PDB file of C-alpha atoms and ligand atoms in Angstrom:
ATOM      1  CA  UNK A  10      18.641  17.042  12.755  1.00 51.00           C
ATOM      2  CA  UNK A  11      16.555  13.764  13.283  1.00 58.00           C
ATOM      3  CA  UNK A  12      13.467  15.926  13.022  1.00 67.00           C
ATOM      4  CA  UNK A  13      14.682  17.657   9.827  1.00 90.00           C
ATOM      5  CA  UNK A  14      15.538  13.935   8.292  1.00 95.00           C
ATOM      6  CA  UNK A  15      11.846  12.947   8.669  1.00 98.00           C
ATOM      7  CA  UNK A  16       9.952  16.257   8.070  1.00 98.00           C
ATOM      8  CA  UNK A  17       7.536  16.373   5.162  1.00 98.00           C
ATOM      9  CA  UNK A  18       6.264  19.724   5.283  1.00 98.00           C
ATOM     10  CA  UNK A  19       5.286  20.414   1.658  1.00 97.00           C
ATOM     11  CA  UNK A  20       5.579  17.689   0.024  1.00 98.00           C
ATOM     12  CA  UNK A  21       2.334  15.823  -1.427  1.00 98.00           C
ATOM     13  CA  UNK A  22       1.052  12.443  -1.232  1.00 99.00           C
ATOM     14  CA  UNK A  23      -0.987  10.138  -2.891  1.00 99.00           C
ATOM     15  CA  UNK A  24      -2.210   6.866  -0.684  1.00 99.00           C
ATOM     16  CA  UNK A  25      -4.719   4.351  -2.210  1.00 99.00           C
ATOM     17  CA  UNK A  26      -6.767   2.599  -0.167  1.00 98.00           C
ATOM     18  CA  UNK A  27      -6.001   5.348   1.958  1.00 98.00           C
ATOM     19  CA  UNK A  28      -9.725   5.651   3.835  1.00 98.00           C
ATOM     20  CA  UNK A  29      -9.095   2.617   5.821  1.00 98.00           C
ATOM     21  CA  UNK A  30      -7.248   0.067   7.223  1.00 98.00           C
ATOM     22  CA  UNK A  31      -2.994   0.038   6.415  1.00 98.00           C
ATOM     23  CA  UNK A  32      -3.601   2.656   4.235  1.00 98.00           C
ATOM     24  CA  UNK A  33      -5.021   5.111   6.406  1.00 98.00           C
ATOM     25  CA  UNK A  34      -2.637   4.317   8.984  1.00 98.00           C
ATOM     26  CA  UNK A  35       0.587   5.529   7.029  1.00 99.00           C
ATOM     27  CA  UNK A  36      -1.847   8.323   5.793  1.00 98.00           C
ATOM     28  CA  UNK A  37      -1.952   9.172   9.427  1.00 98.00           C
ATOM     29  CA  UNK A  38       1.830   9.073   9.566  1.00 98.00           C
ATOM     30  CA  UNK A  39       2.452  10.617   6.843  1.00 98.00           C
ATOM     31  CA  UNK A  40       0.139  14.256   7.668  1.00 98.00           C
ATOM     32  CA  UNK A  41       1.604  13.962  11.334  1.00 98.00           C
ATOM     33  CA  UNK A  42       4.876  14.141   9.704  1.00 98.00           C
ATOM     34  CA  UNK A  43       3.561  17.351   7.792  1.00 98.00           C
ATOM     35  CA  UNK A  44       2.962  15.681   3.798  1.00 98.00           C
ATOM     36  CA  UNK A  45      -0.287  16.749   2.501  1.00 98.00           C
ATOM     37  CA  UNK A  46      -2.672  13.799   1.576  1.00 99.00           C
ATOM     38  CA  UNK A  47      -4.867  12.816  -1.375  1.00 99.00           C
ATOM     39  CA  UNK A  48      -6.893   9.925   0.016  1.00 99.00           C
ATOM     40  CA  UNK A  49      -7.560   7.396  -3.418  1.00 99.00           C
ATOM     41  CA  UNK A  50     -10.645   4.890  -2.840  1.00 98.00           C
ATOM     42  CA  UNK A  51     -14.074   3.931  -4.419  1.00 98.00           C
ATOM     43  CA  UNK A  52     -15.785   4.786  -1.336  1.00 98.00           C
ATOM     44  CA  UNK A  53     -16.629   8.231  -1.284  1.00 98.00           C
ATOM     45  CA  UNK A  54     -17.900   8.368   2.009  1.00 98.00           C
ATOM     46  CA  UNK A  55     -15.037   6.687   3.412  1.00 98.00           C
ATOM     47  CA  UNK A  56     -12.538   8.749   1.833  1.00 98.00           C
ATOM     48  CA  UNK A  57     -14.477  11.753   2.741  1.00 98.00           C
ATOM     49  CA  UNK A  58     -14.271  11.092   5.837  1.00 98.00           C
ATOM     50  CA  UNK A  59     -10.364  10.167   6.117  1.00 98.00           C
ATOM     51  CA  UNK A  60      -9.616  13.334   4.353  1.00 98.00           C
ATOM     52  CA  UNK A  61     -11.449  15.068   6.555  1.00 98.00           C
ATOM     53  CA  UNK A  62      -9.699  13.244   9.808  1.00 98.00           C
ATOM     54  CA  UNK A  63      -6.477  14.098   8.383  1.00 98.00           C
ATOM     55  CA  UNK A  64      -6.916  17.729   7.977  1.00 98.00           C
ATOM     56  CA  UNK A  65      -7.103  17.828  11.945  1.00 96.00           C
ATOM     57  CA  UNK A  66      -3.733  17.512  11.493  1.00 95.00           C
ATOM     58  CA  UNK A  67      -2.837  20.869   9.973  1.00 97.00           C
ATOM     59  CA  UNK A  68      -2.433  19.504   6.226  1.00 98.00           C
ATOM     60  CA  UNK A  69      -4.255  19.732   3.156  1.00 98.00           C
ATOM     61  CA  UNK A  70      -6.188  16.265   2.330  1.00 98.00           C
ATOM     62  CA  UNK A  71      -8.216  15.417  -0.166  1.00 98.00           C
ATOM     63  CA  UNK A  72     -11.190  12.558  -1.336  1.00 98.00           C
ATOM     64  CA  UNK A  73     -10.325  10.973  -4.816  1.00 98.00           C
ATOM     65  CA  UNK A  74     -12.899   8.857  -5.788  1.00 98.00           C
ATOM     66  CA  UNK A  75     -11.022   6.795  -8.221  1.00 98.00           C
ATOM     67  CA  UNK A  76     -10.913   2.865  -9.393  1.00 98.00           C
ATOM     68  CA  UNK A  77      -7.499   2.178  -9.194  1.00 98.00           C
ATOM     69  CA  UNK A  78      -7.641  -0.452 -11.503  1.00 98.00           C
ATOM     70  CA  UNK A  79      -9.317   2.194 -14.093  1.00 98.00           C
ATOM     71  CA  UNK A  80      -6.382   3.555 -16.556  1.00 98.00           C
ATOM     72  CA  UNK A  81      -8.731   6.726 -16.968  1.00 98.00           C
ATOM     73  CA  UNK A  82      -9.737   6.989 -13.659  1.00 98.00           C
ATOM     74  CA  UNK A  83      -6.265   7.063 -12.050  1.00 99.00           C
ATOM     75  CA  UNK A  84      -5.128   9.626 -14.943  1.00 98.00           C
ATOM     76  CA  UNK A  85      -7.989  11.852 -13.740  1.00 98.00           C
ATOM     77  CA  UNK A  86      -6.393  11.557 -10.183  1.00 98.00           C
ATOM     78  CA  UNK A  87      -2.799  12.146 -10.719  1.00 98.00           C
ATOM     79  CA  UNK A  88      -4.134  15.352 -12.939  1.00 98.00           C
ATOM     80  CA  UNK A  89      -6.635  15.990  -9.944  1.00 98.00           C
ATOM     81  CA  UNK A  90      -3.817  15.817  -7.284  1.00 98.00           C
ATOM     82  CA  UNK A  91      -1.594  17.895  -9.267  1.00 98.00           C
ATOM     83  CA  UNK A  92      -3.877  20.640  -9.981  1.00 98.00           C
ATOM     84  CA  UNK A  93      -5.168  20.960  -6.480  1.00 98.00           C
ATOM     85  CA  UNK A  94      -2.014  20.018  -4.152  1.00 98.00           C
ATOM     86  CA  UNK A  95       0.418  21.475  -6.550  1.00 98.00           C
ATOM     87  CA  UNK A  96       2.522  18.575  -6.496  1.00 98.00           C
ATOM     88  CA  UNK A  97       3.416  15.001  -6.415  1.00 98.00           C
ATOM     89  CA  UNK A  98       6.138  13.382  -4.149  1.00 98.00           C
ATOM     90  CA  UNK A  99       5.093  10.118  -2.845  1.00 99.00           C
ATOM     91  CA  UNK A 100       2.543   7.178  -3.992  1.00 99.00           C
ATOM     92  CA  UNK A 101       1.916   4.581  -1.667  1.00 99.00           C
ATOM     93  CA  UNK A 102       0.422   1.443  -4.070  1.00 99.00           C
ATOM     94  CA  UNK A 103      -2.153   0.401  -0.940  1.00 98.00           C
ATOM     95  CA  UNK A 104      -5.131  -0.911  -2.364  1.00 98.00           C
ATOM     96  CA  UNK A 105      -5.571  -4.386  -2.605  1.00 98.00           C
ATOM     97  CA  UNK A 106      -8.342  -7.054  -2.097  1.00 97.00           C
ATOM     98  CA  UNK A 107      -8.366 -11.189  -1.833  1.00 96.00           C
ATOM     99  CA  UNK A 108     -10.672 -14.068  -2.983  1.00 96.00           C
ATOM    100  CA  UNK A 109      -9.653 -16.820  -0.843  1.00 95.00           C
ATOM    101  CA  UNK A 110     -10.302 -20.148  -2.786  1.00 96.00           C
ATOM    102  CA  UNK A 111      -7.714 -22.908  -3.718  1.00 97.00           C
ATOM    103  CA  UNK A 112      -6.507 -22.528  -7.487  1.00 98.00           C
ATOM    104  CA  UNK A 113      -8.851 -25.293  -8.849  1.00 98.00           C
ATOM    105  CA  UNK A 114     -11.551 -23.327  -7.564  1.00 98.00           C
ATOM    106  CA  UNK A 115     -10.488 -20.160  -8.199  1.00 98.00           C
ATOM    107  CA  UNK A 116     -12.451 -18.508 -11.781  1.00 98.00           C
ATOM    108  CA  UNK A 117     -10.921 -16.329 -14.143  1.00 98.00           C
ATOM    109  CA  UNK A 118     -12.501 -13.409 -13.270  1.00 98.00           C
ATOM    110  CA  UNK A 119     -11.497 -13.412  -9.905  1.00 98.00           C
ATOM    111  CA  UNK A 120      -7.863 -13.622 -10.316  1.00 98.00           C
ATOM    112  CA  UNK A 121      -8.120 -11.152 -12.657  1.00 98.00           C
ATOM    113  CA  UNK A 122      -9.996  -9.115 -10.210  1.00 98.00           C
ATOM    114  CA  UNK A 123      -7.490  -9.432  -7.730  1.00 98.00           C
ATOM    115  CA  UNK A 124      -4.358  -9.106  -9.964  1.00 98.00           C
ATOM    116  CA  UNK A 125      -5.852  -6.055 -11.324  1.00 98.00           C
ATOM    117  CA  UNK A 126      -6.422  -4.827  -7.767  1.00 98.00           C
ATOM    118  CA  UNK A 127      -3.096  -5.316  -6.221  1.00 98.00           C
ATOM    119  CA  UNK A 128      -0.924  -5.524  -8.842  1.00 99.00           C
ATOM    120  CA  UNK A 129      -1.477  -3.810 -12.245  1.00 99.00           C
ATOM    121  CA  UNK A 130      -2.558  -1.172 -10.274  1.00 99.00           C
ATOM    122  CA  UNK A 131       0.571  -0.279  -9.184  1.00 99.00           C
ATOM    123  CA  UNK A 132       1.714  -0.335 -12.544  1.00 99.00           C
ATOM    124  CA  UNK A 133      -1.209   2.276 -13.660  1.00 99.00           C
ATOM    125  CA  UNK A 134      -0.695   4.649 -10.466  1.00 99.00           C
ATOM    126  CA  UNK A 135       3.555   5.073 -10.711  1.00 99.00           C
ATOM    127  CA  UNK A 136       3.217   5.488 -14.350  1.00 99.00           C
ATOM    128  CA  UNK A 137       1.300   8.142 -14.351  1.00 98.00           C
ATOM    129  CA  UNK A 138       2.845  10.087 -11.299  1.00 98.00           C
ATOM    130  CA  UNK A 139       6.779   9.397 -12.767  1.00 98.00           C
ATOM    131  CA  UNK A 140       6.679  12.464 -15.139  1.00 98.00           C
ATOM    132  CA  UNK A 141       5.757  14.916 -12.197  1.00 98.00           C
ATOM    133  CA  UNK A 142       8.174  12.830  -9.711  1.00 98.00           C
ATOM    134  CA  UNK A 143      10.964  13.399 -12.119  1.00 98.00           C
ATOM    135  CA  UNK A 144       9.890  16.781 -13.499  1.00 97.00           C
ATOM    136  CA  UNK A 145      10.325  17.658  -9.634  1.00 96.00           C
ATOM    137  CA  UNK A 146      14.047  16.220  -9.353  1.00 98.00           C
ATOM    138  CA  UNK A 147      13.000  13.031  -7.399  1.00 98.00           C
ATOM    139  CA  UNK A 148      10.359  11.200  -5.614  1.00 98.00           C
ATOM    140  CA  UNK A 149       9.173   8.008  -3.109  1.00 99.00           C
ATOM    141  CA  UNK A 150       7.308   4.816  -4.165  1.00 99.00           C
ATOM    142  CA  UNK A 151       5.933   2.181  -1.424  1.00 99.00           C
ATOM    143  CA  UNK A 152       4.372  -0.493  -2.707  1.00 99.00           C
ATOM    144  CA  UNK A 153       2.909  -2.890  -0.646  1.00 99.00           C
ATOM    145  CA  UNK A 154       3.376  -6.676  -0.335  1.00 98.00           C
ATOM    146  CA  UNK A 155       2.520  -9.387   2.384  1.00 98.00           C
ATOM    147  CA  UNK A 156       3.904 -12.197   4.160  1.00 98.00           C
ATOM    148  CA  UNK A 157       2.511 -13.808   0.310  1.00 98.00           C
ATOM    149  CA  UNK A 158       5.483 -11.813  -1.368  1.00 98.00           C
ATOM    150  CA  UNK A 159       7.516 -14.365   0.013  1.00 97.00           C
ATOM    151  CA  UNK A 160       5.190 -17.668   1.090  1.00 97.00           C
ATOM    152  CA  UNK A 161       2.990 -20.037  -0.866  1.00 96.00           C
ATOM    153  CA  UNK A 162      -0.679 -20.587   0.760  1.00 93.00           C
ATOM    154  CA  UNK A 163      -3.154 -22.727  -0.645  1.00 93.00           C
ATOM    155  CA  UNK A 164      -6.213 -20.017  -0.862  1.00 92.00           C
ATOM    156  CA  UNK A 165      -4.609 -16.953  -1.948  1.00 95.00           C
ATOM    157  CA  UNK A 166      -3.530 -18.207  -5.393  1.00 98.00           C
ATOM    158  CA  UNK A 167      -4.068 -15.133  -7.278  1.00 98.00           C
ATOM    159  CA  UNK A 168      -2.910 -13.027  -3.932  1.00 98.00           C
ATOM    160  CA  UNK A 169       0.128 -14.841  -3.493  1.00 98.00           C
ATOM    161  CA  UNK A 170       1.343 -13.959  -7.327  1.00 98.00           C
ATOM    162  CA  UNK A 171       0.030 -10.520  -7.239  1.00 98.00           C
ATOM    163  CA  UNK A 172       2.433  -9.945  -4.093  1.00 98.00           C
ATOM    164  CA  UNK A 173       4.784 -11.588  -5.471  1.00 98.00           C
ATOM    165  CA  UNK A 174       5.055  -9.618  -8.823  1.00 98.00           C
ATOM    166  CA  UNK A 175       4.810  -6.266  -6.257  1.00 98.00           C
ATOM    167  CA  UNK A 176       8.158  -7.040  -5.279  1.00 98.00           C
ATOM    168  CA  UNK A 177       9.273  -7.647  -8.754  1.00 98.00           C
ATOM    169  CA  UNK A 178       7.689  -4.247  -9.709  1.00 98.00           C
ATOM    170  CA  UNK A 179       9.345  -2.518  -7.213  1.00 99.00           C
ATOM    171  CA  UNK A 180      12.595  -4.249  -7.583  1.00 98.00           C
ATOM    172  CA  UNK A 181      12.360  -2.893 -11.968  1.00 99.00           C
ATOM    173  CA  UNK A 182      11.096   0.897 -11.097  1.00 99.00           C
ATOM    174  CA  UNK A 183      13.988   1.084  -8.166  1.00 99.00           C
ATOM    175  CA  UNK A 184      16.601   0.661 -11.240  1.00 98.00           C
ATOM    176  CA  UNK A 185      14.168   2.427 -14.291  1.00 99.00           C
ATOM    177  CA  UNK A 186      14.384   5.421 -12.118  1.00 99.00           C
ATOM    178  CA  UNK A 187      17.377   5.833  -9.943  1.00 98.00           C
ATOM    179  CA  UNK A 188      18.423   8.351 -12.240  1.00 98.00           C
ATOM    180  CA  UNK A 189      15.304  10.666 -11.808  1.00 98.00           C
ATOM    181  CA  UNK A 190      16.249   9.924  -7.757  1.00 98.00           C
ATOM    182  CA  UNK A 191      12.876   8.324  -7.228  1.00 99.00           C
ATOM    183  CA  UNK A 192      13.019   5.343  -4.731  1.00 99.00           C
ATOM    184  CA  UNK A 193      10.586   2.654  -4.987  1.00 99.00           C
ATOM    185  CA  UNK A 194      10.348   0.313  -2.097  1.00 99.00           C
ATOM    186  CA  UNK A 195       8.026  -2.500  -0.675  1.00 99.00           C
ATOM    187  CA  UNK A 196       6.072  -3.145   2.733  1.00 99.00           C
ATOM    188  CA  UNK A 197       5.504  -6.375   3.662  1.00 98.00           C
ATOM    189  CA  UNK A 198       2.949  -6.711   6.101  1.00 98.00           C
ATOM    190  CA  UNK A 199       2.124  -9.259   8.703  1.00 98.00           C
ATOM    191  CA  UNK A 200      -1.369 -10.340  10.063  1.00 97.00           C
ATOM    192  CA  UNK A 201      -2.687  -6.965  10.473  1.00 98.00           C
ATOM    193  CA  UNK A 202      -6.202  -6.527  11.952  1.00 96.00           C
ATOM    194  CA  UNK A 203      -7.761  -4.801   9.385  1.00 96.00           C
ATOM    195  CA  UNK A 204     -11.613  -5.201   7.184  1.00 92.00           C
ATOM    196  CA  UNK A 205      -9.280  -7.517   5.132  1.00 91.00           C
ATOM    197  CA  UNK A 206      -8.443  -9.956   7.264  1.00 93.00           C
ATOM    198  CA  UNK A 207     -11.895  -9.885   9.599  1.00 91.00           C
ATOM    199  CA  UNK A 208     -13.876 -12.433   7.678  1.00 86.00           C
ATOM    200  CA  UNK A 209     -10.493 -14.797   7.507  1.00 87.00           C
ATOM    201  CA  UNK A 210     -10.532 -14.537  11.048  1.00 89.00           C
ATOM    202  CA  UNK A 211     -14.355 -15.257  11.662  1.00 89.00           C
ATOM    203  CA  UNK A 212     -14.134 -17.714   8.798  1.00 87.00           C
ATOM    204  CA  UNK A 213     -10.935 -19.884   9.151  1.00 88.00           C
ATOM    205  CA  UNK A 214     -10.835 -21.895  12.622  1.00 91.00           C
ATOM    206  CA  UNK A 215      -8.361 -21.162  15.431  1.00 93.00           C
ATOM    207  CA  UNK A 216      -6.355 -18.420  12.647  1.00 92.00           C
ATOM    208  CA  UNK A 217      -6.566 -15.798  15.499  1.00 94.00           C
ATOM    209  CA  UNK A 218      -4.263 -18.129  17.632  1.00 95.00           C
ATOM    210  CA  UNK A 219      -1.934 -19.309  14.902  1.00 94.00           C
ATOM    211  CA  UNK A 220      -0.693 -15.818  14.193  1.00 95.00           C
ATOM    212  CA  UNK A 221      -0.332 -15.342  17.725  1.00 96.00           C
ATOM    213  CA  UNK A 222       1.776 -18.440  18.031  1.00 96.00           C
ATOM    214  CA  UNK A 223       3.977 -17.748  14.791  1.00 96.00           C
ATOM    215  CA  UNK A 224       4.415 -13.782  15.423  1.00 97.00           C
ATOM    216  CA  UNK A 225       7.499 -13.404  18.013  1.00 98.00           C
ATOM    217  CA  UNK A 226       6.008  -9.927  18.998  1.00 98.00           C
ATOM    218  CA  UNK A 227       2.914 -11.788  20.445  1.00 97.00           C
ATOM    219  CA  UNK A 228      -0.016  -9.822  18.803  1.00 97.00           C
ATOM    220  CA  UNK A 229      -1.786  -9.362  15.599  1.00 97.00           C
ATOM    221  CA  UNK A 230      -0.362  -6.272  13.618  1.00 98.00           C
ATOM    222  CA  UNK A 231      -2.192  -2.607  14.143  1.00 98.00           C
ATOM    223  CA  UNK A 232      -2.504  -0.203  11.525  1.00 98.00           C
ATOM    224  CA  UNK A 233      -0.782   2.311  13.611  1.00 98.00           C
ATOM    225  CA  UNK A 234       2.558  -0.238  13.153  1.00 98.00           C
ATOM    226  CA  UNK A 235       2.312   1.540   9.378  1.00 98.00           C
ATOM    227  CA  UNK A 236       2.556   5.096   9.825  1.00 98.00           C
ATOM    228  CA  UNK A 237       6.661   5.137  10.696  1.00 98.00           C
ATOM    229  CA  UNK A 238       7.886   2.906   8.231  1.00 98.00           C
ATOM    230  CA  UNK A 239       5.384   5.107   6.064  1.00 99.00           C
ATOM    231  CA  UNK A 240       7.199   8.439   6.985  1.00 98.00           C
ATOM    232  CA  UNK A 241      10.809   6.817   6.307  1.00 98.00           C
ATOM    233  CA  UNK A 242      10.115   5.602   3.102  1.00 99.00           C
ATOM    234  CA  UNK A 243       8.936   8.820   2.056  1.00 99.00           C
ATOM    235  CA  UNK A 244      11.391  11.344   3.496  1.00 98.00           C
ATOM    236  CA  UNK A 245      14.995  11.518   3.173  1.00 98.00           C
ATOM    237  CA  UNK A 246      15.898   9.620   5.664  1.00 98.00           C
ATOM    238  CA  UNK A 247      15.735   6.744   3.152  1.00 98.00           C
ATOM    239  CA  UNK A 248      17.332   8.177  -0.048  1.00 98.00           C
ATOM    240  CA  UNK A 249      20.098   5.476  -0.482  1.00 98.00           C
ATOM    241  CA  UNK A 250      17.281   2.742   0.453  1.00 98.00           C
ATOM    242  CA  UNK A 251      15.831   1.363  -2.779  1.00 99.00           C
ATOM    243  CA  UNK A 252      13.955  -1.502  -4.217  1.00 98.00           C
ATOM    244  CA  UNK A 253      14.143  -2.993  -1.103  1.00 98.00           C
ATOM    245  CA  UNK A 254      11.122  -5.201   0.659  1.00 98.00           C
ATOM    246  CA  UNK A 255      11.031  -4.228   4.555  1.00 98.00           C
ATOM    247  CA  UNK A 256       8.432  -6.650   6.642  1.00 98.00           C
ATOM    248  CA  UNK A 257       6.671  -5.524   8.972  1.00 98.00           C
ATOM    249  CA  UNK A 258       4.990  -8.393  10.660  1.00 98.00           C
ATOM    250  CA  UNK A 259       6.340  -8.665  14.258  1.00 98.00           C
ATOM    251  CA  UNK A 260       8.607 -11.067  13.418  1.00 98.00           C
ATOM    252  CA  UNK A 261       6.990 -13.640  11.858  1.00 98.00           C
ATOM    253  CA  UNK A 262       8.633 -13.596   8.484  1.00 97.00           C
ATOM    254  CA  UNK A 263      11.488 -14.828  10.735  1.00 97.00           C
ATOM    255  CA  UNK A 264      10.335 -17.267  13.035  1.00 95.00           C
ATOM    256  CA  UNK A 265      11.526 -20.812  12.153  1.00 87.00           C
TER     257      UNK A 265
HETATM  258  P1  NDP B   7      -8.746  -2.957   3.697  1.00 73.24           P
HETATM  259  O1  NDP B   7      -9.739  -3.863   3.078  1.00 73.24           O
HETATM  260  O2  NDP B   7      -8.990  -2.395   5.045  1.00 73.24           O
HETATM  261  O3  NDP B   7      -8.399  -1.753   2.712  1.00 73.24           O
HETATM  262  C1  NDP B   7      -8.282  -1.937   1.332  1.00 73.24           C
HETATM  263  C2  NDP B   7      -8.307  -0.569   0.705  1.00 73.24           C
HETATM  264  O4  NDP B   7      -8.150  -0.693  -0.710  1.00 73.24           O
HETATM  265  C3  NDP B   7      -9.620   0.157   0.934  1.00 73.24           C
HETATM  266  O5  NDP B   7      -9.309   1.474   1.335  1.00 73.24           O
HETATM  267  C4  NDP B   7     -10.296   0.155  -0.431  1.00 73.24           C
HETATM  268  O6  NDP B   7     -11.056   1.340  -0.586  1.00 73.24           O
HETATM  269  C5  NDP B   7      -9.086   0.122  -1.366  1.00 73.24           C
HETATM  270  N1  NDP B   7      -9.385  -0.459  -2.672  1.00 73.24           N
HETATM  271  C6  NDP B   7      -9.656  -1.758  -2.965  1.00 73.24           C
HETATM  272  N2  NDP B   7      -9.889  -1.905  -4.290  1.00 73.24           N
HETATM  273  C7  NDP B   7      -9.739  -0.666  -4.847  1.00 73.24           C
HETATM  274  C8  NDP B   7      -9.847  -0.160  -6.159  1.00 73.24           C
HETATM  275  N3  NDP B   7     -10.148  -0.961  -7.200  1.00 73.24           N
HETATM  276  N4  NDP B   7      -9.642   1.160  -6.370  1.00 73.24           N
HETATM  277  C9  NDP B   7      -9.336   1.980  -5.338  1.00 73.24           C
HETATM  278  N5  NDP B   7      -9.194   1.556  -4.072  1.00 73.24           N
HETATM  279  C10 NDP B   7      -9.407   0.250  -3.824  1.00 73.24           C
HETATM  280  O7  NDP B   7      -7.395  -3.809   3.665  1.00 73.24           O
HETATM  281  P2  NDP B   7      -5.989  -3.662   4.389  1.00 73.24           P
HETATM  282  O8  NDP B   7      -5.827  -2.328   4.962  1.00 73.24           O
HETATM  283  O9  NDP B   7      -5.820  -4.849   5.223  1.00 73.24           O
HETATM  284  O10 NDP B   7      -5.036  -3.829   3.124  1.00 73.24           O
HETATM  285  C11 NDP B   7      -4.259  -2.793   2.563  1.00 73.24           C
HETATM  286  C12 NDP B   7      -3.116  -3.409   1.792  1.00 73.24           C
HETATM  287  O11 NDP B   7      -2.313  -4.179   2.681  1.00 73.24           O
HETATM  288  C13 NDP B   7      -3.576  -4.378   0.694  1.00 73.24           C
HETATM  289  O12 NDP B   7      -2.732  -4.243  -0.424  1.00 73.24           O
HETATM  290  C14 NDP B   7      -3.389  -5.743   1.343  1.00 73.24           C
HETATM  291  O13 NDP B   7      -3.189  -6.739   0.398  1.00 73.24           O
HETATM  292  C15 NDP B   7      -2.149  -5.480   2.161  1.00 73.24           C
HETATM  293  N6  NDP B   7      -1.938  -6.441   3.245  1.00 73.24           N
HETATM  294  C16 NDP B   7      -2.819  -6.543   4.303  1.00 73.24           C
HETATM  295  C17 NDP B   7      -2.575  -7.462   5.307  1.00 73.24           C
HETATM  296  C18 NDP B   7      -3.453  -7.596   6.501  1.00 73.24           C
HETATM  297  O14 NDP B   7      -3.177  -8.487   7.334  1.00 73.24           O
HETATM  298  N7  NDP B   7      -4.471  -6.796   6.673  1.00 73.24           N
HETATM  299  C19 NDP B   7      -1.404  -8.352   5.255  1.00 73.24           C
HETATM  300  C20 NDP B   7      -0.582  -8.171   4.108  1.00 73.24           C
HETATM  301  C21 NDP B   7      -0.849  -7.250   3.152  1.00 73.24           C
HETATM  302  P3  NDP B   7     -12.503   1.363  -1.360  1.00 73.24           P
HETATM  303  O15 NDP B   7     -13.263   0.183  -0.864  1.00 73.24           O
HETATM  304  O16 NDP B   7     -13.064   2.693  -1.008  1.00 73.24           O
HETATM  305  O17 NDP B   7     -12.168   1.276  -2.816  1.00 73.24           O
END
């Protein structure tokens, strides 16, 4: 029964940001669990790569080179997925980047950049899978958030908003398409130890320990923690769950 519950034998999924870091981590969980994976980045070589990592675990997976923040690029992916997996059943909205800078020093540009990156492209990528989710009879969204979704910070203006508004999103799909039984639900990660938060670690004095000290668990977060909240948010197991915002930070959204 339990097995049944979380089994995604033959169902597809797109993850962005998938070669690396959180992303590859609930790709990981997601082909254990038996979904077959198109791997979305701008890194060829990288996504290459993850594909090829994940077909070790008896799935299909594929390299998208895509920009996710491209409205023709990501239509060329969905059609890409859907012509060479067969079908779509799950988007994970991964990719995401920060320029850390205060808001009076932050340019134009750059929160563009990054509200492009984390946030519109959410928008762009669960557009253009909803008419094969609901053509299908139903489908999984995970967006993902941060600790930001909730907290203010002083150098992750742009961050903080674009997290924000991923809740927001999530929260407006979750009722827009209840009736086509797709569920669309947020992650909200901790301090993960990932390429994104390296440099803030080298970069921002005694960080390492702070997280320590605020995270009841004791640790910074793995990408590993991603792969089973991954695999419930995209199987059935969570079909009454929706536009909901699950941390997964080790406590530390919790910690007064
Ligand atoms: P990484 O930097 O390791 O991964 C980011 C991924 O996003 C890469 O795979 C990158 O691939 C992809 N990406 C970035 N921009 C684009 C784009 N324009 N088009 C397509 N793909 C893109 O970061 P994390 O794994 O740490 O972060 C993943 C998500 O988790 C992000 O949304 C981040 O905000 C969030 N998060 C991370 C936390 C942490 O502590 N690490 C905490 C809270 C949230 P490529 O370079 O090939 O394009």
């Amino acid at each position: 029964m339990a097995t049944k519950l979380f089994d995604l034998s033959g169902k597809v999924a797109i993850v962005t940001g998938g070669n690396g870091g959180i992303g590859l981590g609930m790709a990981r969980g997601l082909a254990e669990a038996g979904a077959d994976i198109a791997v979305v980045g701008r890194n060829e070589a990288k996504s290459t790569a993850a594909a090829a990592e994940l077909r070790a675990c008896g799935v299909k997976a594929i390299a998208v080179t895509a920009d996710v923040t491209d409205k023709a690029d990501v239509a060329a992916m969905v059609e890409r997925v859907a012509k060479e997996l067969g079908r779509i059943d799950i988007l994970v909205n991964n990719a995401g980047i920060n320029i850390r800078k205060p808001p009076h020093a932050l340019e134009l540009e750059e929160w563009e950049s990054v509200i492009k990156t984390n946030l519109t492209s959410a928008f762009l990528c669960s557009k253009a899978v909803h008419p094969a989710m609901k053509a299908a009879g139903g489908g999984k969204i995970i967006n993902i958030g941060s600790m930001l979704s909730i907290f203010g910070t002083s150098f992750a203006p742009a961050y903080a908003a674009s997290k924000g508004g991923i809740m927001q999103f999530t929260r407006s799909c979750a009722v827009a398409w209840a009736p086509d039984n797709i569920q669309a639900n947020a992650i909200l990660p901790g301090w993960i130890d990932t390429d994104l938060t390296k440099r803030a670690r080298a970069e921002i004095d005694g960080l390492h320990d702070k997280v320590l000290a605020r995270t009841p668990a004791g640790r910074w977060g793995a990408i590993a923690d991603f792969a089973g909240i991954a695999v419930f948010l995209s199987s059935s197991a969570s079909d009454f769950v929706t536009g909901t915002a699950i941390p997964v930070d080790g406590g530390f959204s919790i910690m007064g």
